[in-house]
One Martini backbone bead per residue (centre of mass of N, CA, C, O) as a GRO file, in nm:
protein
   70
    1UNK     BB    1  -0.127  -1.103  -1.428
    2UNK     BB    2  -0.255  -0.970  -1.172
    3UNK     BB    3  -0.296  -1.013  -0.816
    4UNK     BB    4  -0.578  -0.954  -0.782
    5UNK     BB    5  -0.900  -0.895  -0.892
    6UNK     BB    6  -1.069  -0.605  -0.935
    7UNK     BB    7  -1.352  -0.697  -0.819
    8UNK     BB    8  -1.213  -0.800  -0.554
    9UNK     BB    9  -1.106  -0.472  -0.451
   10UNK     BB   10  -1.420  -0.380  -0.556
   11UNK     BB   11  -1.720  -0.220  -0.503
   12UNK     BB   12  -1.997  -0.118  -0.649
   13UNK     BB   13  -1.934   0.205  -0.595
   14UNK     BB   14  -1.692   0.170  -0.755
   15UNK     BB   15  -1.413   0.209  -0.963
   16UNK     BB   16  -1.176   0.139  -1.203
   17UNK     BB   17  -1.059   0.390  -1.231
   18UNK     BB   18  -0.968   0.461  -0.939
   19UNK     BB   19  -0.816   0.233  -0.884
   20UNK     BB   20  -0.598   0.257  -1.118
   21UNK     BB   21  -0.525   0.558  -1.022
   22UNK     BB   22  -0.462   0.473  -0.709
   23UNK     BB   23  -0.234   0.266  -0.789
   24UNK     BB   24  -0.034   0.462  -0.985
   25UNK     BB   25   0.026   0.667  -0.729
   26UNK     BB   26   0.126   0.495  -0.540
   27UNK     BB   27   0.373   0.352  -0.754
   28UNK     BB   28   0.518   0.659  -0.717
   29UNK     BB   29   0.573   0.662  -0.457
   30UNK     BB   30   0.727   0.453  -0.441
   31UNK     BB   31   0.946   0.479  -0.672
   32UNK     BB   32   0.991   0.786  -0.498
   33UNK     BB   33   1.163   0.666  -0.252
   34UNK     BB   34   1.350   0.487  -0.373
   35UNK     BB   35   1.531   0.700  -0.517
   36UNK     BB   36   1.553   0.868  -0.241
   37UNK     BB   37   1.718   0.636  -0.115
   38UNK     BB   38   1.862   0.408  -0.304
   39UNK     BB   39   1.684   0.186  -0.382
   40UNK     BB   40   1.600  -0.141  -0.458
   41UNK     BB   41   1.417  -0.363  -0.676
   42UNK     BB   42   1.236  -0.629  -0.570
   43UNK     BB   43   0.983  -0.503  -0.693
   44UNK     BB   44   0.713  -0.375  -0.851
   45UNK     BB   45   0.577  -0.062  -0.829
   46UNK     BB   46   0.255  -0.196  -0.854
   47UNK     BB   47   0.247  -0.468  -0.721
   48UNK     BB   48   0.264  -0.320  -0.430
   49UNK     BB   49   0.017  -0.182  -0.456
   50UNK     BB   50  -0.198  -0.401  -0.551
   51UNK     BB   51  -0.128  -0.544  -0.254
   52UNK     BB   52  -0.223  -0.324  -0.112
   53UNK     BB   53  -0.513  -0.261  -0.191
   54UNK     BB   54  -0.579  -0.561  -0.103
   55UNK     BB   55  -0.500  -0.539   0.227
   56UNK     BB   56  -0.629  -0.250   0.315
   57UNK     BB   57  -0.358   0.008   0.323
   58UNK     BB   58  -0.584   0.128   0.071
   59UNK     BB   59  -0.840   0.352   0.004
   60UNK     BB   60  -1.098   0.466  -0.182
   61UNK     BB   61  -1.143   0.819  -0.249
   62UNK     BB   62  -1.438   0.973  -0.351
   63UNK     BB   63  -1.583   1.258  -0.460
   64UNK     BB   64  -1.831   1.452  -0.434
   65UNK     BB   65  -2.027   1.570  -0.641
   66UNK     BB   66  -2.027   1.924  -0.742
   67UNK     BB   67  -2.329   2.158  -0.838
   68UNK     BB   68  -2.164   2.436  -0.840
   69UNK     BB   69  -1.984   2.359  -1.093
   70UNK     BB   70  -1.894   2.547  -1.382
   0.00000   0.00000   0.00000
């Protein structure tokens, strides 16, 4: 199991799905930087995300629902 815990992670309005979300898209940025740059992987880029993520070197930003949208 990853640590830091998820509730560690997330404030009371955010969702555990856009944390998911959020490091899901993170993980794929690292794996295709290293893949783009020919380097190999020293961790798992899940792993190197929810540690940025845990550090605060990204935060989740949730769209304000759209009342307009039909």
């Amino acid at each position: 199991m990853l640590r830091p815990a998820m509730t560690q992670m997330i404030t009371k309005n955010e969702s555990c799905y856009s944390l998911v979300i959020g490091v899901a898209k993170r993980a794929r940025e690292i794996a295709e930087e290293l893949y783009d740059n020919n380097m190999t992987l020293e961790e798992k880029p899940v792993k190197t995300a929810v540690d940025e993520f845990a550090r605060g070197e990204y935060k989740i930003v949730e769209a304000a629902d759209d009342k307009n949208i039909q």
